């Protein structure tokens, strides 16, 4: 029943910031998924006798890829596979199920916030038994293996019925189909004050949660409407669809514009939120008000005592280097540990495992805590709801109070997309070479404090990672440059802009960041090298 199929390597199966991510057209090529999964199993020393968690965000090819992976797992001697019902599991729920069952690993079939469908993207994220995505060392070993693979093993069996909860067998491997929502809900109930949030909804508080036709729909319906009593219709786009109903499931001001428009209308809801394809990202909105993810991390941290699950204290907090410095000021005030890591959630995991941090976040709409080892979209929304329920203040009031206390970091991210890879690499290399010459220089109205690559030395495993280039100015403003590791179309240059204001809170970010933006464009010669005078996407 176990077949060995010969194959030839693909040369492009390198993992990026979060797993392997490709155009659907690429992953549906013959043996593409088979090669990758077998290489992964080989590179980690085999999976015989092991237990894995498996599921995806329901995007195009989820159903086909999952059956292939089940059969490859069985053929490779896996002992048990815990699979989300109908092949679905959100990234945060997968991390929870993995940790709860002490599983050896987990695979989430998702390209996260990238569009789905036949012309969209597909991907696989691999988590180790820590519950978080594998380190670069492991992903490098997997990549090396993909380049030399000559055969894979697959079980010759009919497809498994994943609609039925319960246990089945494929050869000696046990397949347990579970409802991942149950574990996830229990975990949230253990952290937040559900009774207080229930009361808030009872009082007429108007709430809109957009699942973007992706995986969090059923979780959100259960938690917000069924358990917490938000009015029917509060959760929107809750049926996971292979093409996300045409939506780009990235919860930001551009791709969730329909929600933003509603929130900015006169009778709009008091609170609005959206999640991404696999449920780890979140956007937070008040009525006619947007909270930047960088501010959100800082505000959650500043208010941790209001949350039952954290009221006894938190270890510390971390952010990616590209994220604004708002949370750094909170960490100082609270006198807790503070860390700055490269972009990618995997860099937070050692800090959580070693009790150095409890909260962490990224500017890219990701916030989370050590309850799991992934960012968690619904967790962030519940955290905000809990703060609102405990203080009686609106999203806007909470944020304004925060600015009053700490000042405001105006913040924007410019994305220059679809750049020729060689051009982007050269731009970064040349800029890196130029950085030392900028130190102490005056550019426009700003003076450079220092300009250098960002290098992270992991205090736990001693590994060193270089990710991005940073120009810091004497007034606290910053420019960060890096190339995306999740794009599937040429290179994406990300430019992160930040300006710090102690008293002036009511300006447009674009206006406040104009000077810094101009410097950013000029120093890196973006227009000259890419032909683009403006960013393709500003968030
Ligand atoms: C992007 C985000 C990063 C996030 C990752 C996975 O990676 O910028 O913060 O961790 O997606 O969600 P990038 O494309 O910038 O490498
Ligand atoms: Zn995601």
Coordinates of C-alpha atoms and ligand atoms in Angstrom, one line a residue:
X1 CA 0.0 0.0 0.0
X2 CA 3.0 2.3 0.3
X3 CA 4.3 3.5 -3.0
X4 CA 7.6 5.1 -3.7
X5 CA 7.3 7.6 -6.6
X6 CA 10.4 8.9 -8.3
X7 CA 10.5 12.7 -8.8
X8 CA 12.8 15.5 -9.8
X9 CA 13.6 18.5 -7.6
X10 CA 12.1 21.9 -7.9
X11 CA 14.7 24.6 -7.3
X12 CA 12.4 27.3 -5.8
X13 CA 11.1 25.7 -2.6
X14 CA 12.7 28.1 -0.2
X15 CA 10.7 29.3 2.8
X16 CA 10.3 33.0 3.3
X17 CA 9.3 35.1 6.4
X18 CA 6.5 32.6 7.2
X19 CA 6.8 29.2 5.4
X20 CA 6.7 28.5 1.7
X21 CA 4.5 30.8 -0.3
X22 CA 3.8 30.6 -4.1
X23 CA 1.3 31.2 -6.8
X24 CA -1.4 28.6 -6.9
X25 CA -0.3 27.8 -10.4
X26 CA 3.2 26.9 -9.1
X27 CA 2.1 24.6 -6.3
X28 CA -0.4 22.7 -8.4
X29 CA 2.4 21.5 -10.7
X30 CA 3.0 17.7 -10.6
X31 CA 4.7 16.5 -7.4
X32 CA 5.3 20.1 -6.1
X33 CA 3.6 19.6 -2.8
X34 CA 4.7 16.0 -2.6
X35 CA 8.4 17.0 -3.0
X36 CA 8.1 19.7 -0.4
X37 CA 6.4 17.7 2.3
X38 CA 8.7 14.7 1.8
X39 CA 11.7 17.0 1.9
X40 CA 10.5 18.5 5.1
X41 CA 10.0 15.1 6.7
X42 CA 13.4 14.0 5.5
X43 CA 15.2 17.1 6.7
X44 CA 13.8 16.8 10.2
X45 CA 15.0 13.2 10.5
X46 CA 11.7 11.5 9.5
X47 CA 8.3 11.5 11.2
X48 CA 8.1 7.9 12.2
X49 CA 6.1 7.5 15.4
X50 CA 5.3 11.2 15.5
X51 CA 2.1 13.2 15.9
X52 CA 1.3 16.2 13.7
X53 CA -1.5 18.8 13.5
X54 CA -2.8 19.5 10.0
X55 CA -5.3 22.0 8.5
X56 CA -5.5 25.1 6.4
X57 CA -7.4 28.3 5.8
X58 CA -9.7 26.8 3.1
X59 CA -8.2 28.5 0.2
X60 CA -8.0 27.0 -3.3
X61 CA -6.1 23.7 -3.3
X62 CA -6.5 23.3 0.5
X63 CA -8.7 20.2 -0.1
X64 CA -6.4 18.5 -2.6
X65 CA -3.1 19.3 -0.8
X66 CA -4.4 18.1 2.5
X67 CA -5.3 14.6 1.1
X68 CA -1.8 14.4 -0.4
X69 CA -0.2 15.3 2.9
X70 CA -2.3 12.8 4.8
X71 CA -1.2 10.0 2.5
X72 CA 2.5 11.1 2.6
X73 CA 2.4 11.2 6.4
X74 CA 0.9 7.7 6.6
X75 CA 3.5 6.4 4.2
X76 CA 6.3 7.9 6.2
X77 CA 5.2 6.1 9.4
X78 CA 3.6 8.9 11.2
X79 CA 1.7 7.7 14.3
X80 CA -1.1 10.2 14.4
X81 CA -2.4 13.1 12.5
X82 CA -4.8 15.6 14.1
X83 CA -6.8 17.2 11.4
X84 CA -9.1 20.2 11.5
X85 CA -12.7 19.3 10.5
X86 CA -13.2 19.8 6.7
X87 CA -9.5 20.4 6.5
X88 CA -9.8 23.8 8.2
X89 CA -7.8 25.3 11.1
X90 CA -6.8 28.8 11.8
X91 CA -3.1 29.5 12.5
X92 CA -3.6 30.4 16.1
X93 CA -5.9 27.4 16.7
X94 CA -3.3 25.1 15.1
X95 CA -0.7 26.4 17.5
X96 CA -3.0 25.8 20.5
X97 CA -4.0 22.2 19.3
X98 CA -0.3 21.5 18.8
X99 CA 0.7 22.6 22.3
X100 CA -2.3 21.0 24.0
X101 CA -1.6 17.6 22.4
X102 CA 2.2 17.8 22.8
X103 CA 2.4 17.1 19.1
X104 CA 5.7 17.0 17.3
X105 CA 4.8 19.4 14.5
X106 CA 2.1 21.2 12.6
X107 CA 1.4 22.2 9.1
X108 CA -0.9 25.0 8.2
X109 CA -1.9 25.3 4.5
X110 CA -2.2 29.0 4.0
X111 CA -0.6 31.9 2.2
X112 CA -1.9 34.0 5.1
X113 CA -3.1 37.5 4.0
X114 CA -2.3 36.9 0.3
X115 CA -5.3 36.4 -2.1
X116 CA -6.6 32.9 -2.8
X117 CA -8.2 31.2 -5.7
X118 CA -6.7 29.6 -8.8
X119 CA -4.9 32.8 -9.6
X120 CA -4.0 33.6 -6.1
X121 CA -1.4 32.2 -3.7
X122 CA -1.0 29.0 -1.7
X123 CA 1.5 28.2 1.0
X124 CA 2.5 25.9 3.9
X125 CA 3.7 27.0 7.3
X126 CA 5.6 24.5 9.4
X127 CA 5.6 24.6 13.2
X128 CA 7.8 22.6 15.4
X129 CA 6.8 21.1 18.8
X130 CA 7.2 24.5 20.4
X131 CA 4.1 25.6 18.6
X132 CA 5.9 28.2 16.5
X133 CA 7.2 28.3 13.0
X134 CA 10.5 26.6 12.5
X135 CA 13.8 28.4 12.7
X136 CA 15.8 29.5 9.6
X137 CA 18.3 26.7 10.4
X138 CA 15.5 24.1 9.9
X139 CA 14.0 25.9 6.9
X140 CA 17.5 26.0 5.3
X141 CA 17.9 22.3 5.8
X142 CA 14.5 21.7 4.2
X143 CA 15.4 23.8 1.3
X144 CA 18.6 21.9 0.8
X145 CA 16.7 18.7 0.8
X146 CA 14.2 19.9 -1.8
X147 CA 17.1 20.4 -4.2
X148 CA 18.2 16.8 -4.0
X149 CA 15.0 14.8 -3.6
X150 CA 14.6 11.9 -6.0
X151 CA 11.5 10.1 -4.6
X152 CA 8.7 10.4 -2.1
X153 CA 6.5 7.9 -0.3
X154 CA 2.8 8.0 -0.5
X155 CA 0.0 5.7 0.8
X156 CA -2.2 4.3 -1.9
X157 CA -5.6 4.8 -0.5
X158 CA -8.9 6.6 -1.1
X159 CA -9.3 10.2 0.2
X160 CA -10.2 10.6 3.8
X161 CA -13.6 11.9 4.8
X162 CA -12.7 15.0 6.8
X163 CA -16.3 16.1 7.5
X164 CA -16.7 13.5 10.2
X165 CA -15.3 14.3 13.7
X166 CA -13.7 11.2 15.2
X167 CA -10.9 8.7 14.6
X168 CA -10.1 6.8 11.4
X169 CA -7.1 4.8 10.2
X170 CA -4.8 4.9 7.2
X171 CA -2.6 1.8 7.5
X172 CA -1.1 2.1 11.0
X173 CA -1.6 5.9 11.2
X174 CA -4.4 7.3 13.2
X175 CA -6.3 10.2 11.8
X176 CA -8.2 12.2 14.4
X177 CA -10.6 14.8 12.9
X178 CA -11.3 17.5 15.5
X179 CA -13.3 20.6 15.9
X180 CA -10.4 23.1 16.6
X181 CA -12.8 25.8 17.5
X182 CA -13.6 24.1 20.9
X183 CA -10.0 24.3 22.2
X184 CA -9.6 27.8 20.9
X185 CA -12.8 29.1 22.6
X186 CA -11.8 27.5 25.9
X187 CA -8.5 29.2 25.8
X188 CA -10.0 32.6 25.1
X189 CA -12.5 32.1 28.0
X190 CA -9.5 31.4 30.3
X191 CA -7.9 34.7 29.4
X192 CA -10.6 37.3 29.1
X193 CA -13.5 38.5 31.1
X194 CA -16.4 37.1 29.0
X195 CA -19.0 38.2 31.5
X196 CA -17.9 41.8 31.2
X197 CA -17.9 41.7 27.4
X198 CA -21.3 40.1 27.4
X199 CA -22.6 43.0 29.5
X200 CA -21.0 45.4 27.0
X201 CA -22.9 43.8 24.1
X202 CA -26.1 43.8 26.1
X203 CA -25.8 47.5 26.6
X204 CA -26.2 48.1 22.9
X205 CA -22.6 48.4 21.9
X206 CA -22.4 48.1 18.1
X207 CA -19.8 45.7 16.8
X208 CA -18.6 44.6 13.3
X209 CA -16.2 41.8 12.8
X210 CA -15.2 40.9 9.2
X211 CA -13.8 37.4 8.6
X212 CA -13.0 38.3 5.0
X213 CA -14.6 35.0 3.8
X214 CA -11.7 33.2 5.4
X215 CA -11.0 30.8 8.2
X216 CA -12.0 32.8 11.3
X217 CA -15.7 33.0 10.3
X218 CA -16.9 30.0 12.3
X219 CA -14.7 31.0 15.3
X220 CA -16.0 34.5 15.3
X221 CA -19.7 33.5 15.0
X222 CA -19.2 31.1 17.9
X223 CA -17.4 33.5 20.2
X224 CA -18.9 36.9 19.4
X225 CA -22.5 36.1 18.5
X226 CA -23.2 32.8 20.2
X227 CA -21.3 33.1 23.4
X228 CA -20.9 36.8 24.0
X229 CA -24.2 37.8 22.6
X230 CA -23.3 40.3 19.9
X231 CA -26.3 40.9 17.7
X232 CA -26.8 38.6 14.8
X233 CA -25.1 40.1 11.8
X234 CA -22.2 41.5 13.8
X235 CA -19.9 38.9 12.2
X236 CA -19.6 39.3 8.4
X237 CA -18.2 37.3 5.6
X238 CA -18.1 34.3 7.9
X239 CA -18.1 31.4 5.3
X240 CA -14.6 30.4 4.4
X241 CA -14.4 30.4 0.5
X242 CA -11.6 29.1 -1.7
X243 CA -11.1 32.5 -3.3
X244 CA -12.2 34.5 -0.2
X245 CA -15.1 35.7 -2.3
X246 CA -12.7 37.8 -4.3
X247 CA -11.5 39.7 -1.2
X248 CA -7.8 40.2 -0.5
X249 CA -7.9 38.8 3.0
X250 CA -5.5 41.3 4.5
X251 CA -7.1 43.3 7.3
X252 CA -5.9 46.8 6.5
X253 CA -7.4 50.2 5.4
X254 CA -7.0 49.3 1.8
X255 CA -8.2 45.7 1.5
X256 CA -10.9 45.9 4.1
X257 CA -12.2 49.2 2.7
X258 CA -15.8 48.1 2.9
X259 CA -15.5 47.8 6.7
X260 CA -13.6 51.0 7.0
X261 CA -16.3 52.9 5.0
X262 CA -18.9 51.5 7.4
X263 CA -16.9 52.5 10.4
X264 CA -16.5 56.0 9.1
X265 CA -20.2 56.5 8.3
X266 CA -22.3 58.6 10.7
X267 CA -24.2 55.7 12.2
X268 CA -21.3 53.3 12.0
X269 CA -20.5 50.7 14.7
X270 CA -18.6 51.5 17.9
X271 CA -16.0 49.0 17.2
X272 CA -14.8 47.3 14.0
X273 CA -12.3 44.6 13.4
X274 CA -11.1 42.3 10.6
X275 CA -8.9 39.2 10.4
X276 CA -6.8 37.8 7.6
X277 CA -7.0 34.5 5.6
X278 CA -5.6 32.2 8.4
X279 CA -6.8 34.3 11.4
X280 CA -3.5 35.5 12.8
X281 CA -3.8 39.2 11.8
X282 CA -6.1 41.9 13.0
X283 CA -7.2 45.4 12.3
X284 CA -8.8 47.5 15.1
X285 CA -11.1 50.4 14.3
X286 CA -13.3 52.6 16.5
X287 CA -16.1 54.8 15.2
X288 CA -14.4 57.0 12.6
X289 CA -11.1 56.0 14.1
X290 CA -8.2 53.7 13.1
X291 CA -5.6 52.3 15.5
X292 CA -2.2 51.5 14.0
X293 CA -1.0 48.0 14.8
X294 CA 2.1 49.5 16.5
X295 CA -0.1 51.6 18.8
X296 CA -2.4 48.6 19.4
X297 CA 0.5 46.6 20.8
X298 CA 1.5 49.5 23.0
X299 CA -2.0 50.1 24.3
X300 CA -2.7 46.4 25.0
X301 CA 0.6 46.2 26.9
X302 CA -0.2 49.4 28.9
X303 CA -3.6 48.0 29.9
X304 CA -2.6 44.4 30.7
X305 CA -3.8 44.7 34.3
X306 CA -7.4 44.9 33.1
X307 CA -7.3 41.4 31.7
X308 CA -7.9 38.5 34.1
X309 CA -5.4 36.3 32.3
X310 CA -2.6 38.8 32.8
X311 CA -3.5 40.7 35.9
X312 CA -0.8 38.9 37.9
X313 CA 1.9 40.3 35.8
X314 CA 3.6 40.0 32.5
X315 CA 7.2 39.2 31.7
X316 CA 8.0 41.7 29.0
X317 CA 7.2 42.8 25.4
X318 CA 8.8 42.5 22.0
X319 CA 8.3 44.1 18.6
X320 CA 9.8 43.7 15.2
X321 CA 12.4 46.3 14.4
X322 CA 10.1 47.8 11.7
X323 CA 7.2 48.3 14.2
X324 CA 7.0 51.8 15.7
X325 CA 8.8 52.5 19.0
X326 CA 5.5 53.3 20.9
X327 CA 5.7 50.0 22.9
X328 CA 9.3 50.8 23.9
X329 CA 8.0 53.7 26.0
X330 CA 5.4 51.6 27.6
X331 CA 8.0 48.9 28.5
X332 CA 10.2 51.5 30.1
X333 CA 7.3 53.0 32.1
X334 CA 6.1 49.5 33.3
X335 CA 9.7 48.5 33.9
X336 CA 9.4 45.3 32.0
X337 CA 11.7 43.5 29.5
X338 CA 11.8 44.9 26.0
X339 CA 13.1 43.3 22.8
X340 CA 13.4 44.2 19.2
X341 CA 13.6 41.3 16.7
X342 CA 13.6 40.8 12.9
X343 CA 10.4 40.7 11.0
X344 CA 8.7 37.3 11.3
X345 CA 6.8 35.8 14.3
X346 CA 9.3 33.0 14.7
X347 CA 11.8 35.4 16.2
X348 CA 9.4 36.0 19.2
X349 CA 9.2 32.3 20.1
X350 CA 12.5 31.8 22.0
X351 CA 11.7 34.9 24.0
X352 CA 8.3 33.5 25.0
X353 CA 9.7 30.0 25.7
X354 CA 12.3 31.5 28.0
X355 CA 9.7 33.7 29.9
X356 CA 11.3 36.9 28.7
X357 CA 8.2 38.2 27.1
X358 CA 4.4 37.8 27.3
X359 CA 3.2 40.2 24.5
X360 CA 4.6 40.8 21.1
X361 CA 3.6 42.4 17.8
X362 CA 4.4 43.6 14.4
X363 CA 3.3 46.7 12.4
X364 CA 1.8 44.3 9.8
X365 CA -1.4 43.9 11.8
X366 CA -0.1 41.2 14.1
X367 CA -0.4 41.0 17.8
X368 CA -0.2 38.1 20.2
X369 CA 0.9 36.7 23.5
X370 CA 2.5 33.6 24.9
X371 CA -0.8 31.8 25.1
X372 CA 0.4 30.3 21.8
X373 CA 3.4 30.7 19.5
X374 CA 1.6 32.6 16.7
X375 CA 0.0 35.9 16.4
X376 CA -3.7 35.8 17.1
X377 CA -6.4 37.9 15.4
X378 CA -9.4 37.1 17.6
X379 CA -7.3 37.3 20.8
X380 CA -6.4 41.0 19.9
X381 CA -10.1 41.8 19.3
X382 CA -11.2 40.3 22.6
X383 CA -8.4 42.2 24.4
X384 CA -9.7 45.5 23.0
X385 CA -13.3 44.5 23.9
X386 CA -12.2 43.6 27.4
X387 CA -10.5 47.0 27.8
X388 CA -13.6 48.8 26.6
X389 CA -15.8 46.8 28.9
X390 CA -13.5 47.4 31.9
X391 CA -13.0 51.2 31.3
X392 CA -16.3 52.2 29.6
X393 CA -14.2 54.2 27.1
X394 CA -14.4 54.2 23.3
X395 CA -11.5 53.0 21.1
X396 CA -10.7 56.6 20.3
X397 CA -10.7 57.7 23.9
X398 CA -8.5 54.8 24.9
X399 CA -6.0 55.7 22.2
X400 CA -6.1 59.4 22.9
X401 CA -5.5 58.8 26.6
X402 CA -2.5 56.7 25.5
X403 CA -1.1 59.4 23.3
X404 CA -1.5 61.9 26.2
X405 CA 0.5 59.7 28.4
X406 CA 3.3 58.7 26.1
X407 CA 3.2 60.9 23.0
X408 CA 2.2 59.7 19.5
X409 CA 4.3 57.8 16.9
X410 CA 3.0 58.8 13.5
X411 CA 3.6 55.8 11.4
X412 CA 3.2 54.6 7.8
X413 CA 4.5 51.8 5.6
X414 CA 5.1 52.2 1.9
X415 CA 5.2 49.1 -0.2
X416 CA 6.8 49.2 -3.7
X417 CA 5.6 46.0 -5.3
X418 CA 6.6 43.9 -8.3
X419 CA 10.2 45.2 -8.5
X420 CA 12.7 43.2 -10.5
X421 CA 14.5 41.1 -8.0
X422 CA 18.0 42.0 -9.1
X423 CA 17.1 45.8 -9.0
X424 CA 15.7 45.4 -5.5
X425 CA 18.7 43.4 -4.2
X426 CA 21.1 46.0 -5.7
X427 CA 19.1 48.9 -4.2
X428 CA 19.5 47.3 -0.7
X429 CA 23.1 46.4 -1.2
X430 CA 24.1 49.9 -2.4
X431 CA 22.1 51.5 0.4
X432 CA 23.7 49.4 3.0
X433 CA 27.1 50.5 1.7
X434 CA 26.1 54.1 1.8
X435 CA 24.7 54.0 5.4
X436 CA 28.0 54.7 7.3
X437 CA 28.4 57.9 5.3
X438 CA 25.1 59.2 6.6
X439 CA 25.9 59.2 10.2
X440 CA 25.7 62.6 11.8
X441 CA 24.6 64.2 8.5
X442 CA 21.7 66.6 8.1
X443 CA 19.0 65.5 5.6
X444 CA 16.2 67.9 5.0
X445 CA 15.1 69.1 8.5
X446 CA 16.5 66.0 10.2
X447 CA 19.8 65.0 11.6
X448 CA 20.9 61.4 11.4
X449 CA 21.7 59.8 14.7
X450 CA 22.8 56.6 13.2
X451 CA 22.3 54.5 10.1
X452 CA 23.1 50.8 10.2
X453 CA 21.7 47.4 9.3
X454 CA 19.5 45.8 11.9
X455 CA 21.2 42.9 13.4
X456 CA 19.5 40.7 16.0
X457 CA 21.4 38.4 18.4
X458 CA 19.0 35.9 19.8
X459 CA 19.7 35.9 23.6
X460 CA 18.4 32.3 23.8
X461 CA 20.0 30.3 21.0
X462 CA 22.8 32.8 20.2
X463 CA 21.9 32.9 16.5
X464 CA 22.4 36.2 14.6
X465 CA 20.1 37.5 12.0
X466 CA 20.5 40.6 9.7
X467 CA 17.1 42.0 8.6
X468 CA 16.6 45.4 7.1
X469 CA 18.4 48.8 7.3
X470 CA 17.6 51.5 9.8
X471 CA 18.2 55.3 9.7
X472 CA 17.5 56.9 13.1
X473 CA 17.2 60.6 13.5
X474 CA 18.0 62.7 16.5
X475 CA 14.4 63.6 17.2
X476 CA 13.3 59.9 17.4
X477 CA 12.1 59.7 13.8
X478 CA 13.1 56.6 11.9
X479 CA 13.2 55.0 8.4
X480 CA 13.4 51.3 8.0
X481 CA 14.0 49.5 4.7
X482 CA 13.6 45.8 4.0
X483 CA 12.6 43.4 1.3
X484 CA 9.5 41.3 1.8
X485 CA 9.9 37.6 2.4
X486 CA 6.3 36.7 1.7
X487 CA 5.6 38.2 -1.8
X488 CA 5.1 35.9 -4.8
X489 CA 5.6 38.5 -7.5
X490 CA 9.1 39.8 -8.0
X491 CA 10.4 41.8 -5.0
X492 CA 8.5 44.0 -2.7
X493 CA 10.5 46.9 -1.0
X494 CA 8.9 47.9 2.3
X495 CA 9.8 51.4 3.7
X496 CA 8.6 52.0 7.2
X497 CA 8.3 55.6 8.4
X498 CA 8.0 56.9 11.9
X499 CA 7.9 60.4 13.5
X500 CA 7.4 61.0 17.2
X501 CA 5.2 63.8 18.6
X502 CA 4.8 64.8 22.2
X503 CA 1.9 67.1 21.9
X504 CA 0.5 67.3 18.4
X505 CA -1.9 64.4 17.9
X506 CA -4.4 65.4 15.3
X507 CA -2.5 65.6 12.1
X508 CA -2.7 63.3 9.0
X509 CA 0.2 60.8 9.2
X510 CA 1.1 61.5 5.6
X511 CA 1.5 65.2 6.4
X512 CA 3.6 64.5 9.5
X513 CA 5.8 62.0 7.6
X514 CA 6.2 64.0 4.5
X515 CA 9.8 65.1 5.3
X516 CA 10.9 61.7 6.4
X517 CA 9.3 60.1 3.3
X518 CA 11.1 62.4 1.0
X519 CA 14.4 61.5 2.6
X520 CA 13.6 57.8 2.4
X521 CA 12.9 58.1 -1.3
X522 CA 16.0 60.1 -2.0
X523 CA 18.5 58.2 0.1
X524 CA 17.6 54.9 -1.5
X525 CA 17.1 56.4 -5.0
X526 CA 13.8 54.6 -5.2
X527 CA 12.3 56.5 -8.1
X528 CA 15.5 56.3 -10.2
X529 CA 16.0 52.6 -9.6
X530 CA 12.4 51.3 -9.7
X531 CA 10.7 53.9 -11.9
X532 CA 8.1 54.4 -9.2
X533 CA 7.5 57.8 -7.8
X534 CA 4.9 56.6 -5.3
X535 CA 4.3 53.5 -3.2
X536 CA 1.9 51.0 -4.7
X537 CA 0.4 50.4 -1.3
X538 CA 0.5 52.6 1.8
X539 CA -0.7 51.2 5.1
Ligands
LIG1 C1 5.0 40.0 6.2 C2 5.0 41.0 7.4 C3 5.6 40.4 8.6 C4 4.8 39.1 8.9 C5 4.7 38.2 7.7 C6 3.8 37.0 8.0 O1 6.3 39.6 5.9 O2 5.7 42.2 7.0 O3 5.5 41.3 9.7 O4 5.4 38.4 10.0 O5 4.2 38.9 6.6 O6 2.5 37.4 8.3 P1 7.2 40.3 4.8 O7 6.4 40.1 3.5 O8 7.4 41.7 5.1 O9 8.5 39.5 4.8
LIG2 ZN1 -1.9 35.3 8.5

